[in-house]
Every structure is written in structure tokens, then in C-alpha cells.
Amino acid sequence: MPDSANPNTAGTQLSDKIAGFIEKANEYAQKILVLPNDSFQKTLAVAFALCLVGAVLVSGSAVALKPLQESNKSKDEKVNILEVAGLLDEGTKVDEAFKNIEPKVVDLATGDYVDSIDPKTFDQRKAAKDPAMSEAIPPEKDIANIKRKPKYAKVYLVKEGGQLKSVILPVSGYGLWSTMYGFMALQADAQTVIGLNLYDQAETPGLGGEVVNPKWKALWKGKKVYNFTGKELHESNLTEKGQQIEIGEVALGLVKGSVDPSKPGSEYQVDALAGATLTSRGVSNLVSYWMSREGFGLYLAKLRSQRG
């Protein structure tokens, strides 16, 4: 066996190279240290050494902290999901509460679950940027202004006693300054809103940033997504595998001023954000897009058909 193929020999050669490098570096350092402090060569060498040490420390910290960052990211996601589902109270043990929530991957084109993709490792945001896992949205259909959508999406099923209690859907859309990411939770009827939580956004604080205000978020509870009455608000039925499926028309959105609950149609309306017209429009658009057939419309229609 050649010496280079011998693991022990290769290890010795590497050690010798490292030792040689250290020796040369030490010799160079000694030459630099004896130079006057105002020497340009010494100043340049010290600056380089500081940059090198800093880069090593930053890189080492990033590698060491990555597991903790991933853990915190996962916990934050769970907290946001529990919050939008109305399952987060003071003292709630996040991991314990999350045991009743089942993640599933949905094919947006068919509305069916995809068992070949592991929901635990599926990253929807990354998928939306991957040409193999996403598709460009035609401008005339891109009302949420997100450019591309993933072919698959991760939903969360909240179950109680083995029965579906609610479903949580990821949503996104552009506001005034940023793409807003969040979750919408619906009751098991796939129609009644439990909550909307746009937890990741960079809208103007005090204006569009009020999407995170608990008082405004509370306005969504009990609202309806689809209007199934009237031909003008009803999408043509679909027939699939001999079954008639109603998608319906998305009627839920924001309106200027305060919603009068006594007026017809108020069940589909939420107060717009004061002084934040473009952010409000962005919220309405993202809801309309993701609840339509372009998003989760077919999936939700199948959930309703299964309930009868």
C-alpha cells in the first residue's frame, strides 16, 4: 500500500504540514513584533490578524449556535401556531400542547395530502424559492404579490378525541413595505375563522404594524371566509371522482371604518387598519389568494365535503 493511502501516514503528513505552518507563522510574527509601532507593515499585519481572529470567532459562534437557533425557530413557530388556534394561555407548555397538532403536507393542485413528503422537514418558504418545488404565478392572478407559490404547503390539524377541531393554514402576501407571513386558523367547518396571526412582517409601526395588535387580531374571530349564496358570489361546482365539490367565493376582507354587526354581510368584514390603506389591502389580498382555488380553496372544499 502506498504511504499516501495509509491513514497513519496521511495523518502524520498533515500534522507535519500544520506544524510547519505554525513555525513559519511564528517566525513571521517575530519579525513583525520587532518593527516600530508606526510601521505600515506592522499596522497592516495587526489589522489582518484581528480580521482573521474575528472571522474565526464569528464562524465558530455561528456553527456552535446553529442548533440553538434552529430550536428557537421551531419553538417560535409552535407558539405562533398555538396562538392563532386559541390554544396558548399563560403557563401553556408549548411542546405538550403541540402533541394534539398534526402537521400534514398538501398538494395545492389537488387538495390532497402528500404522504411522500415528511412534514417535519418540509420548509414551505424554501420550497417557494425552488423552481422544482414551486411555480411562477401569472401577474393577473398574483393578487398577493408573492411572485411564486410552492406546489405543496404544510397545514396543521388540531384534533381532540381523534376528531378534527380546527385547521391552521400558512398565508403570505405583500403589504406596504414587506411580505407578511402568518397563519390563519379555521374551525373544522373550513369556513369559520378562529384567528389570523401575521407574526413576521416589517410594516410601519403604529400603522400597518398594527397587524400584530391583539385587539385587531381579535376582530377576526367568528368571521366567515366563503359566501355560498347568490350566483354572483359562487364559483362553479367541480366534479371530481363523481363527487360534487363547492369551493365557493372568498368574501372575507377588510373594510374602511368600523364594521356594523347588525348589517348584512358583516360576517365577512373586518375593520381595516387606520391610516394603513396599503397594508390593509395587502391583508385582504393575501386572504383572498390563499383561501381561493389558487391556494387552499380546493383543500378546504374537500374538508367540508368530508364532513357532509
Tab-separated table of N, CA, C and O in Angstrom, residues 232-305:
chain	number	residue	atom	x	y	z
A	232	GLU	N	-73.612	35.426	-8.043
A	232	GLU	CA	-72.505	36.348	-8.252
A	232	GLU	C	-71.348	36.088	-7.276
A	232	GLU	O	-70.232	36.548	-7.496
A	233	LEU	N	-71.608	35.350	-6.216
A	233	LEU	CA	-70.564	35.059	-5.239
A	233	LEU	C	-70.282	33.564	-5.129
A	233	LEU	O	-69.846	33.085	-4.095
A	234	HIS	N	-70.526	32.871	-6.199
A	234	HIS	CA	-70.400	31.414	-6.121
A	234	HIS	C	-69.643	30.872	-7.327
A	234	HIS	O	-70.047	31.070	-8.460
A	235	GLU	N	-68.526	30.231	-7.051
A	235	GLU	CA	-67.757	29.618	-8.135
A	235	GLU	C	-68.462	28.355	-8.611
A	235	GLU	O	-69.132	27.675	-7.836
A	236	SER	N	-68.318	28.047	-9.884
A	236	SER	CA	-68.928	26.849	-10.438
A	236	SER	C	-68.459	25.620	-9.676
A	236	SER	O	-67.294	25.512	-9.287
A	237	ASN	N	-69.389	24.709	-9.464
A	237	ASN	CA	-69.056	23.479	-8.758
A	237	ASN	C	-68.070	22.655	-9.569
A	237	ASN	O	-68.021	22.720	-10.793
A	238	LEU	N	-67.292	21.879	-8.863
A	238	LEU	CA	-66.350	20.977	-9.510
A	238	LEU	C	-66.836	19.548	-9.315
A	238	LEU	O	-67.410	19.209	-8.284
A	239	THR	N	-66.605	18.732	-10.290
A	239	THR	CA	-66.935	17.317	-10.152
A	239	THR	C	-65.637	16.537	-10.197
A	239	THR	O	-64.899	16.611	-11.169
A	240	GLU	N	-65.367	15.815	-9.131
A	240	GLU	CA	-64.133	15.042	-9.066
A	240	GLU	C	-64.459	13.664	-8.495
A	240	GLU	O	-65.022	13.552	-7.404
A	241	LYS	N	-64.104	12.636	-9.242
A	241	LYS	CA	-64.369	11.264	-8.818
A	241	LYS	C	-65.856	11.069	-8.507
A	241	LYS	O	-66.237	10.398	-7.551
A	242	GLY	N	-66.702	11.712	-9.308
A	242	GLY	CA	-68.132	11.553	-9.143
A	242	GLY	C	-68.718	12.334	-7.995
A	242	GLY	O	-69.900	12.206	-7.690
A	243	GLN	N	-67.903	13.156	-7.341
A	243	GLN	CA	-68.371	13.905	-6.186
A	243	GLN	C	-68.431	15.392	-6.517
A	243	GLN	O	-67.537	15.943	-7.143
A	244	GLN	N	-69.487	16.041	-6.108
A	244	GLN	CA	-69.649	17.462	-6.354
A	244	GLN	C	-69.009	18.250	-5.215
A	244	GLN	O	-69.294	18.011	-4.041
A	245	ILE	N	-68.125	19.150	-5.576
A	245	ILE	CA	-67.379	19.905	-4.574
A	245	ILE	C	-67.591	21.393	-4.790
A	245	ILE	O	-67.367	21.906	-5.879
A	246	GLU	N	-67.997	22.075	-3.749
A	246	GLU	CA	-68.201	23.514	-3.821
A	246	GLU	C	-67.015	24.252	-3.209
A	246	GLU	O	-66.711	24.074	-2.041
A	247	ILE	N	-66.361	25.060	-4.017
A	247	ILE	CA	-65.267	25.869	-3.497
A	247	ILE	C	-65.817	27.152	-2.910
A	247	ILE	O	-65.413	27.597	-1.843
A	248	GLY	N	-66.766	27.753	-3.575
A	248	GLY	CA	-67.332	29.000	-3.091
A	248	GLY	C	-66.464	30.188	-3.457
A	248	GLY	O	-65.373	30.050	-4.004
A	249	GLU	N	-66.952	31.363	-3.151
A	249	GLU	CA	-66.245	32.605	-3.447
A	249	GLU	C	-65.749	33.220	-2.144
A	249	GLU	O	-66.482	33.322	-1.165
A	250	VAL	N	-64.480	33.622	-2.125
A	250	VAL	CA	-63.920	34.248	-0.933
A	250	VAL	C	-64.566	35.617	-0.742
A	250	VAL	O	-64.475	36.486	-1.604
A	251	ALA	N	-65.238	35.800	0.377
A	251	ALA	CA	-65.923	37.061	0.657
A	251	ALA	C	-65.273	37.830	1.796
A	251	ALA	O	-65.561	39.014	1.995
A	252	LEU	N	-64.387	37.174	2.540
A	252	LEU	CA	-63.769	37.791	3.709
A	252	LEU	C	-62.751	38.855	3.319
A	252	LEU	O	-61.913	38.634	2.437
A	253	GLY	N	-62.813	40.013	3.966
A	253	GLY	CA	-61.853	41.069	3.683
A	253	GLY	C	-61.991	42.233	4.633
A	253	GLY	O	-62.895	42.278	5.477
A	254	LEU	N	-61.091	43.213	4.498
A	254	LEU	CA	-61.095	44.395	5.341
A	254	LEU	C	-61.894	45.517	4.692
A	254	LEU	O	-61.875	45.671	3.473
A	255	VAL	N	-62.591	46.286	5.525
A	255	VAL	CA	-63.367	47.425	5.026
A	255	VAL	C	-63.039	48.654	5.862
A	255	VAL	O	-62.700	48.556	7.041
A	256	LYS	N	-63.118	49.823	5.248
A	256	LYS	CA	-62.827	51.071	5.954
A	256	LYS	C	-63.869	51.327	7.045
A	256	LYS	O	-65.044	51.016	6.879
A	257	GLY	N	-63.414	51.931	8.113
A	257	GLY	CA	-64.323	52.254	9.201
A	257	GLY	C	-64.584	51.063	10.095
A	257	GLY	O	-63.890	50.049	10.039
A	258	SER	N	-65.609	51.174	10.891
A	258	SER	CA	-65.966	50.095	11.818
A	258	SER	C	-67.098	49.256	11.229
A	258	SER	O	-68.054	49.792	10.670
A	259	VAL	N	-66.956	47.961	11.356
A	259	VAL	CA	-67.976	47.048	10.854
A	259	VAL	C	-69.196	47.091	11.768
A	259	VAL	O	-69.074	46.993	12.992
A	260	ASP	N	-70.364	47.241	11.156
A	260	ASP	CA	-71.627	47.232	11.898
A	260	ASP	C	-72.161	45.804	11.889
A	260	ASP	O	-72.621	45.311	10.863
A	261	PRO	N	-72.092	45.091	13.014
A	261	PRO	CA	-72.517	43.695	13.053
A	261	PRO	C	-73.990	43.476	12.740
A	261	PRO	O	-74.405	42.352	12.446
A	262	SER	N	-74.790	44.538	12.774
A	262	SER	CA	-76.222	44.383	12.500
A	262	SER	C	-76.538	44.398	11.004
A	262	SER	O	-77.642	44.057	10.599
A	263	LYS	N	-75.560	44.777	10.185
A	263	LYS	CA	-75.813	44.890	8.754
A	263	LYS	C	-75.478	43.583	8.032
A	263	LYS	O	-74.548	42.869	8.425
A	264	PRO	N	-76.233	43.259	6.970
A	264	PRO	CA	-75.966	42.047	6.194
A	264	PRO	C	-74.551	42.085	5.616
A	264	PRO	O	-74.081	43.132	5.166
A	265	GLY	N	-73.888	40.947	5.647
A	265	GLY	CA	-72.536	40.856	5.098
A	265	GLY	C	-71.440	41.161	6.095
A	265	GLY	O	-70.254	41.012	5.788
A	266	SER	N	-71.825	41.594	7.301
A	266	SER	CA	-70.811	41.944	8.303
A	266	SER	C	-69.994	40.724	8.743
A	266	SER	O	-68.880	40.876	9.243
A	267	GLU	N	-70.570	39.537	8.550
A	267	GLU	CA	-69.843	38.327	8.943
A	267	GLU	C	-68.612	38.076	8.078
A	267	GLU	O	-67.761	37.244	8.390
A	268	TYR	N	-68.530	38.807	6.953
A	268	TYR	CA	-67.386	38.672	6.055
A	268	TYR	C	-66.444	39.878	6.143
A	268	TYR	O	-65.527	39.999	5.334
A	269	GLN	N	-66.659	40.752	7.093
A	269	GLN	CA	-65.915	42.017	7.131
A	269	GLN	C	-65.147	42.204	8.434
A	269	GLN	O	-65.623	41.855	9.510
A	270	VAL	N	-63.949	42.784	8.287
A	270	VAL	CA	-63.096	43.115	9.426
A	270	VAL	C	-62.655	44.566	9.262
A	270	VAL	O	-62.394	45.023	8.140
A	271	ASP	N	-62.561	45.295	10.364
A	271	ASP	CA	-62.121	46.691	10.315
A	271	ASP	C	-60.732	46.790	9.691
A	271	ASP	O	-59.803	46.058	10.081
A	272	ALA	N	-60.583	47.726	8.748
A	272	ALA	CA	-59.264	47.981	8.172
A	272	ALA	C	-58.391	48.674	9.212
A	272	ALA	O	-58.875	49.221	10.205
A	273	LEU	N	-57.079	48.650	8.979
A	273	LEU	CA	-56.128	49.297	9.875
A	273	LEU	C	-56.143	50.801	9.623
A	273	LEU	O	-55.957	51.246	8.481
A	274	ALA	N	-56.363	51.589	10.643
A	274	ALA	CA	-56.451	53.040	10.496
A	274	ALA	C	-55.135	53.616	9.976
A	274	ALA	O	-54.062	53.338	10.534
A	275	GLY	N	-55.222	54.401	8.909
A	275	GLY	CA	-54.039	55.046	8.351
A	275	GLY	C	-53.098	54.121	7.628
A	275	GLY	O	-51.958	54.502	7.343
A	276	ALA	N	-53.522	52.907	7.322
A	276	ALA	CA	-52.648	51.925	6.665
A	276	ALA	C	-53.406	51.260	5.516
A	276	ALA	O	-53.657	50.059	5.525
A	277	THR	N	-53.738	52.072	4.521
A	277	THR	CA	-54.556	51.582	3.404
A	277	THR	C	-53.881	50.446	2.643
A	277	THR	O	-54.505	49.423	2.350
A	278	LEU	N	-52.587	50.619	2.325
A	278	LEU	CA	-51.903	49.613	1.512
A	278	LEU	C	-51.662	48.314	2.292
A	278	LEU	O	-51.762	47.224	1.735
A	279	THR	N	-51.365	48.425	3.579
A	279	THR	CA	-51.214	47.211	4.385
A	279	THR	C	-52.551	46.493	4.501
A	279	THR	O	-52.616	45.259	4.377
A	280	SER	N	-53.628	47.258	4.709
A	280	SER	CA	-54.962	46.654	4.802
A	280	SER	C	-55.326	45.944	3.502
A	280	SER	O	-55.874	44.837	3.514
A	281	ARG	N	-55.007	46.600	2.398
A	281	ARG	CA	-55.283	45.981	1.102
A	281	ARG	C	-54.463	44.703	0.941
A	281	ARG	O	-54.948	43.700	0.418
A	282	GLY	N	-53.217	44.744	1.428
A	282	GLY	CA	-52.370	43.555	1.350
A	282	GLY	C	-52.929	42.399	2.153
A	282	GLY	O	-52.880	41.243	1.724
A	283	VAL	N	-53.480	42.701	3.334
A	283	VAL	CA	-54.078	41.654	4.170
A	283	VAL	C	-55.297	41.050	3.459
A	283	VAL	O	-55.453	39.824	3.397
A	284	SER	N	-56.162	41.905	2.915
A	284	SER	CA	-57.337	41.406	2.186
A	284	SER	C	-56.913	40.536	1.013
A	284	SER	O	-57.497	39.479	0.755
A	285	ASN	N	-55.875	40.991	0.295
A	285	ASN	CA	-55.416	40.249	-0.881
A	285	ASN	C	-54.817	38.900	-0.525
A	285	ASN	O	-55.051	37.903	-1.217
A	286	LEU	N	-54.051	38.841	0.555
A	286	LEU	CA	-53.452	37.552	0.917
A	286	LEU	C	-54.513	36.557	1.377
A	286	LEU	O	-54.420	35.352	1.115
A	287	VAL	N	-55.537	37.065	2.075
A	287	VAL	CA	-56.642	36.188	2.479
A	287	VAL	C	-57.387	35.688	1.236
A	287	VAL	O	-57.668	34.489	1.106
A	288	SER	N	-57.695	36.597	0.313
A	288	SER	CA	-58.417	36.222	-0.901
A	288	SER	C	-57.639	35.208	-1.723
A	288	SER	O	-58.202	34.256	-2.256
A	289	TYR	N	-56.314	35.409	-1.798
A	289	TYR	CA	-55.497	34.499	-2.613
A	289	TYR	C	-55.409	33.105	-2.002
A	289	TYR	O	-55.708	32.111	-2.658
A	290	TRP	N	-55.034	33.037	-0.736
A	290	TRP	CA	-54.790	31.728	-0.138
A	290	TRP	C	-56.064	30.951	0.157
A	290	TRP	O	-56.046	29.719	0.233
A	291	MET	N	-57.189	31.635	0.299
A	291	MET	CA	-58.444	30.924	0.507
A	291	MET	C	-59.120	30.552	-0.812
A	291	MET	O	-60.093	29.799	-0.824
A	292	SER	N	-58.606	31.066	-1.940
A	292	SER	CA	-59.180	30.751	-3.252
A	292	SER	C	-58.617	29.431	-3.769
A	292	SER	O	-57.767	28.798	-3.128
A	293	ARG	N	-59.051	29.057	-4.953
A	293	ARG	CA	-58.553	27.818	-5.539
A	293	ARG	C	-57.056	27.880	-5.821
A	293	ARG	O	-56.385	26.859	-5.894
A	294	GLU	N	-56.521	29.080	-6.007
A	294	GLU	CA	-55.084	29.232	-6.225
A	294	GLU	C	-54.300	28.790	-4.988
A	294	GLU	O	-53.132	28.400	-5.089
A	295	GLY	N	-54.935	28.882	-3.833
A	295	GLY	CA	-54.278	28.493	-2.595
A	295	GLY	C	-54.891	27.228	-2.019
A	295	GLY	O	-54.744	26.142	-2.564
A	296	PHE	N	-55.624	27.399	-0.900
A	296	PHE	CA	-56.182	26.241	-0.189
A	296	PHE	C	-57.650	25.988	-0.507
A	296	PHE	O	-58.284	25.162	0.157
A	297	GLY	N	-58.197	26.681	-1.494
A	297	GLY	CA	-59.624	26.563	-1.781
A	297	GLY	C	-60.101	25.148	-2.010
A	297	GLY	O	-61.122	24.716	-1.453
A	298	LEU	N	-59.394	24.406	-2.840
A	298	LEU	CA	-59.819	23.028	-3.143
A	298	LEU	C	-59.644	22.123	-1.926
A	298	LEU	O	-60.501	21.275	-1.637
A	299	TYR	N	-58.560	22.305	-1.198
A	299	TYR	CA	-58.323	21.515	0.007
A	299	TYR	C	-59.435	21.741	1.035
A	299	TYR	O	-59.990	20.788	1.599
A	300	LEU	N	-59.794	22.999	1.254
A	300	LEU	CA	-60.844	23.311	2.223
A	300	LEU	C	-62.203	22.808	1.756
A	300	LEU	O	-63.028	22.367	2.566
A	301	ALA	N	-62.432	22.872	0.456
A	301	ALA	CA	-63.691	22.351	-0.076
A	301	ALA	C	-63.815	20.854	0.183
A	301	ALA	O	-64.899	20.347	0.511
A	302	LYS	N	-62.710	20.133	0.084
A	302	LYS	CA	-62.745	18.701	0.340
A	302	LYS	C	-62.947	18.416	1.821
A	302	LYS	O	-63.632	17.449	2.180
A	303	LEU	N	-62.389	19.267	2.670
A	303	LEU	CA	-62.641	19.091	4.110
A	303	LEU	C	-64.126	19.237	4.412
A	303	LEU	O	-64.703	18.471	5.182
A	304	ARG	N	-64.757	20.236	3.785
A	304	ARG	CA	-66.194	20.450	4.029
A	304	ARG	C	-67.017	19.297	3.486
A	304	ARG	O	-67.986	18.855	4.113
A	305	SER	N	-66.645	18.775	2.320
A	305	SER	CA	-67.400	17.676	1.712
A	305	SER	C	-67.283	16.407	2.555
A	305	SER	O	-68.222	15.603	2.626
